[in-house]
């Protein structure tokens, strides 16, 4: 595997490649990331991964400084997966001057859910993803469904900007007890780790209620939030949305059986976890 940090060297290395499959990451790789590499391999060749902890998508009080950086271990994992190039730019490589040109998602999708609780997050993601795409020029790029809203925003962005990259969504990789794998799980104490699957259990409870014909999504959401709060969580949201645009379903949508997804974000101790489930 070639490890490349400069954009020019990356372009030289990938020159003439027309079927590149790309997996952008922020490192601290776990089985979930590796499953994205395997899916990428099914959709293109060569497989290119990136590791870059993108300052632009972190708020001033978020965990940019303490975000886990495990470069050597990541390299070994990617080598085993047969990744051809690892693009690992420094901040100077990626942002040699202040990144004043930005890509901002539209308000409806960009300001709800994660966008409401993490202002600027999706602008940071869209900006870095556009720049990474410009460096790698992939034919396909793989994003996990665990970050459901991110996947949708990146897919819409690629379509609206006419980028030549097809966005592929990968199923969420879960531990045996249901907890979605995430780099931030490493922040959990052992007691918190034992409690963490309750978030996914609540999503399943919401999905079951809706499948059983419940017609008051707000009441279902409220029950799940109250349950989490009673166990010591601090929920930001548990929200039932339409899959198509992540807006709240109307009574007519519920009647028509419009495909739904339930999304949740909640803090357990100091760790903020997110998860979702298609209904
Ligand atoms: O999902 C992530 O790890 C990041 O948001 C991404 C897509 C690599 C952009 O920094």
Short mmCIF file of C-alpha atoms and ligand atoms in Angstrom, two decimals:
data_model
loop_
_atom_site.label_atom_id
_atom_site.label_comp_id
_atom_site.label_asym_id
_atom_site.label_seq_id
_atom_site.Cartn_x
_atom_site.Cartn_y
_atom_site.Cartn_z
CA UNK A 1 0.00 0.00 0.00
CA UNK A 2 1.30 3.44 -0.89
CA UNK A 3 0.88 6.10 1.77
CA UNK A 4 0.65 9.55 0.24
CA UNK A 5 0.21 12.89 1.95
CA UNK A 6 0.59 15.45 -0.84
CA UNK A 7 -2.26 16.20 -3.23
CA UNK A 8 0.13 16.44 -6.21
CA UNK A 9 1.69 13.04 -5.46
CA UNK A 10 -1.76 11.53 -5.10
CA UNK A 11 -2.83 12.88 -8.49
CA UNK A 12 0.36 11.48 -10.08
CA UNK A 13 -0.20 8.09 -8.50
CA UNK A 14 -3.85 7.85 -9.59
CA UNK A 15 -3.40 9.39 -13.02
CA UNK A 16 -5.42 7.48 -15.65
CA UNK A 17 -7.38 5.39 -13.12
CA UNK A 18 -11.01 5.43 -14.21
CA UNK A 19 -12.60 2.96 -11.76
CA UNK A 20 -11.27 4.13 -8.42
CA UNK A 21 -13.43 3.23 -5.39
CA UNK A 22 -12.88 5.59 -2.49
CA UNK A 23 -13.55 5.35 1.26
CA UNK A 24 -12.97 8.58 3.18
CA UNK A 25 -12.40 8.16 6.94
CA UNK A 26 -11.09 10.01 9.95
CA UNK A 27 -9.05 6.97 11.04
CA UNK A 28 -9.23 4.94 14.25
CA UNK A 29 -10.44 2.17 11.99
CA UNK A 30 -12.72 -0.62 13.24
CA UNK A 31 -14.58 -3.50 11.57
CA UNK A 32 -17.25 -1.07 10.35
CA UNK A 33 -14.67 0.86 8.31
CA UNK A 34 -13.14 -2.37 7.03
CA UNK A 35 -16.56 -3.52 5.80
CA UNK A 36 -16.68 -0.27 3.77
CA UNK A 37 -13.31 -1.17 2.20
CA UNK A 38 -14.69 -4.59 1.22
CA UNK A 39 -17.80 -3.04 -0.32
CA UNK A 40 -15.60 -0.55 -2.19
CA UNK A 41 -13.63 -3.44 -3.67
CA UNK A 42 -16.85 -4.88 -5.12
CA UNK A 43 -17.56 -1.59 -6.90
CA UNK A 44 -14.20 -0.56 -8.29
CA UNK A 45 -10.47 -0.94 -8.56
CA UNK A 46 -8.15 0.36 -7.15
CA UNK A 47 -9.48 0.98 -3.65
CA UNK A 48 -8.28 4.25 -2.16
CA UNK A 49 -8.84 5.17 1.50
CA UNK A 50 -8.19 8.46 3.22
CA UNK A 51 -7.49 9.30 6.84
CA UNK A 52 -7.94 12.94 7.74
CA UNK A 53 -9.41 14.34 10.94
CA UNK A 54 -11.18 17.31 9.45
CA UNK A 55 -11.12 20.31 11.77
CA UNK A 56 -13.80 22.09 9.72
CA UNK A 57 -16.53 19.69 10.83
CA UNK A 58 -15.88 19.99 14.57
CA UNK A 59 -17.56 22.67 16.68
CA UNK A 60 -15.45 24.75 19.10
CA UNK A 61 -16.51 22.62 22.11
CA UNK A 62 -16.29 19.26 20.34
CA UNK A 63 -13.65 16.53 20.46
CA UNK A 64 -11.26 17.51 17.63
CA UNK A 65 -8.20 17.49 19.91
CA UNK A 66 -9.00 14.24 21.66
CA UNK A 67 -10.37 12.44 18.57
CA UNK A 68 -8.50 9.08 18.60
CA UNK A 69 -5.53 9.00 16.23
CA UNK A 70 -4.16 5.47 15.71
CA UNK A 71 -2.29 5.81 12.43
CA UNK A 72 0.07 2.79 12.62
CA UNK A 73 -2.69 0.36 13.59
CA UNK A 74 -4.90 1.82 10.83
CA UNK A 75 -2.17 1.30 8.22
CA UNK A 76 -1.82 -2.37 9.18
CA UNK A 77 -5.58 -2.92 8.88
CA UNK A 78 -5.78 -1.25 5.47
CA UNK A 79 -2.81 -3.25 4.20
CA UNK A 80 -4.61 -6.47 5.14
CA UNK A 81 -7.66 -5.28 3.17
CA UNK A 82 -5.57 -4.81 0.04
CA UNK A 83 -6.08 -1.03 -0.15
CA UNK A 84 -3.91 0.36 -2.97
CA UNK A 85 -3.38 3.92 -1.77
CA UNK A 86 -3.89 5.53 1.61
CA UNK A 87 -4.22 9.29 1.26
CA UNK A 88 -3.25 10.76 4.62
CA UNK A 89 -2.75 14.50 4.20
CA UNK A 90 -1.57 16.76 7.01
CA UNK A 91 -3.65 19.84 7.78
CA UNK A 92 -1.11 21.86 5.78
CA UNK A 93 -1.55 19.57 2.77
CA UNK A 94 -5.32 19.81 2.94
CA UNK A 95 -5.72 23.42 4.05
CA UNK A 96 -2.50 25.26 3.07
CA UNK A 97 -4.45 28.49 3.36
CA UNK A 98 -7.67 29.22 5.28
CA UNK A 99 -10.49 27.31 3.58
CA UNK A 100 -12.70 30.27 2.73
CA UNK A 101 -14.59 28.63 -0.13
CA UNK A 102 -17.07 26.25 1.43
CA UNK A 103 -19.83 23.89 0.29
CA UNK A 104 -22.99 24.40 2.32
CA UNK A 105 -25.95 22.01 2.21
CA UNK A 106 -29.46 23.46 1.85
CA UNK A 107 -31.23 24.54 5.06
CA UNK A 108 -34.04 21.95 5.09
CA UNK A 109 -31.67 19.00 5.14
CA UNK A 110 -28.58 20.70 6.55
CA UNK A 111 -30.12 22.37 9.60
CA UNK A 112 -32.22 19.55 10.98
CA UNK A 113 -31.23 16.66 13.31
CA UNK A 114 -27.39 16.62 13.42
CA UNK A 115 -27.36 20.00 11.66
CA UNK A 116 -29.42 21.51 14.47
CA UNK A 117 -27.25 20.13 17.28
CA UNK A 118 -23.90 20.50 15.47
CA UNK A 119 -24.06 23.82 13.59
CA UNK A 120 -21.52 23.92 10.75
CA UNK A 121 -20.94 20.17 10.85
CA UNK A 122 -22.36 19.40 7.42
CA UNK A 123 -20.71 22.41 5.83
CA UNK A 124 -17.40 21.03 7.12
CA UNK A 125 -18.22 17.55 5.82
CA UNK A 126 -19.40 18.75 2.39
CA UNK A 127 -16.35 20.97 1.98
CA UNK A 128 -13.82 18.27 2.83
CA UNK A 129 -15.63 15.56 0.86
CA UNK A 130 -15.74 17.80 -2.23
CA UNK A 131 -12.03 18.50 -1.83
CA UNK A 132 -11.20 14.82 -1.27
CA UNK A 133 -13.23 13.90 -4.36
CA UNK A 134 -11.34 16.51 -6.34
CA UNK A 135 -8.03 14.96 -5.20
CA UNK A 136 -8.97 11.28 -5.66
CA UNK A 137 -11.43 11.63 -8.58
CA UNK A 138 -13.24 8.41 -7.66
CA UNK A 139 -15.87 6.73 -9.79
CA UNK A 140 -17.60 5.50 -6.64
CA UNK A 141 -17.33 6.45 -2.97
CA UNK A 142 -18.64 4.47 0.00
CA UNK A 143 -20.28 6.01 3.08
CA UNK A 144 -21.84 4.17 6.03
CA UNK A 145 -25.56 4.32 6.75
CA UNK A 146 -24.71 4.81 10.42
CA UNK A 147 -24.28 8.49 9.49
CA UNK A 148 -27.60 8.42 7.65
CA UNK A 149 -28.01 12.17 7.24
CA UNK A 150 -24.39 12.57 6.12
CA UNK A 151 -24.88 9.87 3.48
CA UNK A 152 -28.02 11.59 2.17
CA UNK A 153 -26.42 15.03 2.12
CA UNK A 154 -23.31 13.79 0.31
CA UNK A 155 -25.43 11.87 -2.20
CA UNK A 156 -27.61 14.93 -2.93
CA UNK A 157 -24.53 17.14 -3.14
CA UNK A 158 -22.85 14.84 -5.68
CA UNK A 159 -26.03 14.78 -7.77
CA UNK A 160 -26.70 18.52 -7.66
CA UNK A 161 -23.10 19.50 -8.36
CA UNK A 162 -22.87 16.95 -11.17
CA UNK A 163 -19.87 15.23 -9.60
CA UNK A 164 -18.80 12.12 -11.55
CA UNK A 165 -18.84 10.01 -8.38
CA UNK A 166 -21.58 7.54 -7.50
CA UNK A 167 -22.31 7.44 -3.76
CA UNK A 168 -22.80 3.98 -2.28
CA UNK A 169 -24.40 3.45 1.14
CA UNK A 170 -23.13 0.60 3.33
CA UNK A 171 -25.16 -1.13 6.04
CA UNK A 172 -24.30 -0.28 9.64
CA UNK A 173 -21.88 -2.70 11.26
CA UNK A 174 -23.05 -3.69 14.75
CA UNK A 175 -21.50 -5.46 17.72
CA UNK A 176 -23.27 -8.66 18.82
CA UNK A 177 -25.33 -6.69 21.35
CA UNK A 178 -26.55 -4.29 18.63
CA UNK A 179 -24.33 -1.27 19.34
CA UNK A 180 -23.33 0.39 16.06
CA UNK A 181 -19.54 0.45 15.76
CA UNK A 182 -18.10 3.95 16.04
CA UNK A 183 -14.72 5.43 16.84
CA UNK A 184 -16.39 7.34 19.66
CA UNK A 185 -17.38 4.06 21.39
CA UNK A 186 -13.79 4.04 22.62
CA UNK A 187 -14.64 6.94 24.94
CA UNK A 188 -17.18 4.80 26.88
CA UNK A 189 -16.37 3.42 30.34
CA UNK A 190 -17.16 -0.29 30.82
CA UNK A 191 -20.47 0.54 32.56
CA UNK A 192 -21.39 2.94 29.74
CA UNK A 193 -20.44 0.32 27.14
CA UNK A 194 -22.84 -2.13 28.81
CA UNK A 195 -25.62 0.50 28.69
CA UNK A 196 -24.92 1.72 25.14
CA UNK A 197 -26.99 -0.91 23.22
CA UNK A 198 -30.12 0.56 24.85
CA UNK A 199 -30.07 3.26 22.15
CA UNK A 200 -30.51 0.64 19.40
CA UNK A 201 -33.11 -1.17 21.51
CA UNK A 202 -35.12 2.05 21.68
CA UNK A 203 -34.87 2.47 17.91
CA UNK A 204 -36.22 -1.05 17.51
CA UNK A 205 -39.06 -0.24 19.92
CA UNK A 206 -39.97 2.85 17.88
CA UNK A 207 -39.81 0.88 14.61
CA UNK A 208 -42.04 -1.85 16.03
CA UNK A 209 -44.62 0.68 17.26
CA UNK A 210 -44.75 2.35 13.84
CA UNK A 211 -44.94 -0.97 12.01
CA UNK A 212 -47.80 -1.97 14.30
CA UNK A 213 -49.79 1.01 12.99
CA UNK A 214 -49.07 3.73 15.57
CA UNK A 215 -50.27 7.04 14.06
CA UNK A 216 -48.76 9.52 16.55
CA UNK A 217 -45.01 9.61 15.84
CA UNK A 218 -44.41 12.45 18.29
CA UNK A 219 -45.81 10.34 21.15
CA UNK A 220 -43.60 7.41 20.15
CA UNK A 221 -40.53 9.65 19.98
CA UNK A 222 -41.35 11.19 23.36
CA UNK A 223 -41.68 7.78 25.02
CA UNK A 224 -38.26 6.71 23.70
CA UNK A 225 -36.63 9.97 24.85
CA UNK A 226 -38.21 9.63 28.29
CA UNK A 227 -37.02 6.05 28.57
CA UNK A 228 -33.45 7.08 27.70
CA UNK A 229 -33.53 10.06 30.08
CA UNK A 230 -34.81 7.84 32.91
CA UNK A 231 -31.73 5.62 32.45
CA UNK A 232 -29.37 8.61 32.66
CA UNK A 233 -28.94 9.44 28.96
CA UNK A 234 -29.22 13.00 27.66
CA UNK A 235 -31.08 12.59 24.37
CA UNK A 236 -30.76 15.31 21.72
CA UNK A 237 -33.44 13.73 19.55
CA UNK A 238 -35.27 10.54 18.68
CA UNK A 239 -37.01 11.43 15.47
CA UNK A 240 -39.14 9.60 12.93
CA UNK A 241 -38.55 11.00 9.45
CA UNK A 242 -39.31 10.22 5.84
CA UNK A 243 -36.39 8.40 4.22
CA UNK A 244 -36.69 10.45 1.04
CA UNK A 245 -35.90 13.88 2.54
CA UNK A 246 -35.57 13.44 6.33
CA UNK A 247 -38.59 15.66 6.94
CA UNK A 248 -41.32 14.73 9.45
CA UNK A 249 -44.09 12.55 7.96
CA UNK A 250 -47.61 13.97 7.67
CA UNK A 251 -50.72 11.94 8.56
CA UNK A 252 -51.16 11.35 4.81
CA UNK A 253 -47.57 10.03 4.58
CA UNK A 254 -48.28 7.59 7.42
CA UNK A 255 -51.53 6.52 5.76
CA UNK A 256 -49.75 5.96 2.44
CA UNK A 257 -47.02 3.84 4.03
CA UNK A 258 -44.23 6.26 3.04
CA UNK A 259 -40.86 4.67 3.89
CA UNK A 260 -39.59 5.99 7.22
CA UNK A 261 -36.41 5.98 9.27
CA UNK A 262 -35.96 6.70 12.96
CA UNK A 263 -32.81 8.59 13.91
CA UNK A 264 -31.43 9.25 17.38
CA UNK A 265 -28.59 11.10 19.07
CA UNK A 266 -28.00 10.98 22.81
CA UNK A 267 -25.20 11.55 25.26
CA UNK A 268 -24.14 8.79 27.61
CA UNK A 269 -21.83 10.39 30.14
CA UNK A 270 -19.62 12.62 27.99
CA UNK A 271 -19.96 10.54 24.84
CA UNK A 272 -22.46 11.47 22.17
CA UNK A 273 -23.75 8.45 20.22
CA UNK A 274 -25.89 8.47 17.08
CA UNK A 275 -27.76 5.64 15.41
CA UNK A 276 -30.73 5.05 13.12
CA UNK A 277 -33.00 2.32 11.81
CA UNK A 278 -35.07 2.13 8.66
CA UNK A 279 -38.68 1.29 9.51
O1 LIG B 1 -17.81 10.06 8.39
C1 LIG B 1 -16.65 10.50 8.54
O2 LIG B 1 -15.74 9.81 9.02
C2 LIG B 1 -16.34 11.92 8.09
O3 LIG B 1 -17.44 12.75 8.28
C3 LIG B 1 -15.82 12.01 6.64
C4 LIG B 1 -16.87 11.54 5.65
C5 LIG B 1 -14.56 11.16 6.48
C6 LIG B 1 -15.47 13.46 6.29
O4 LIG B 1 -14.49 13.96 7.14
#
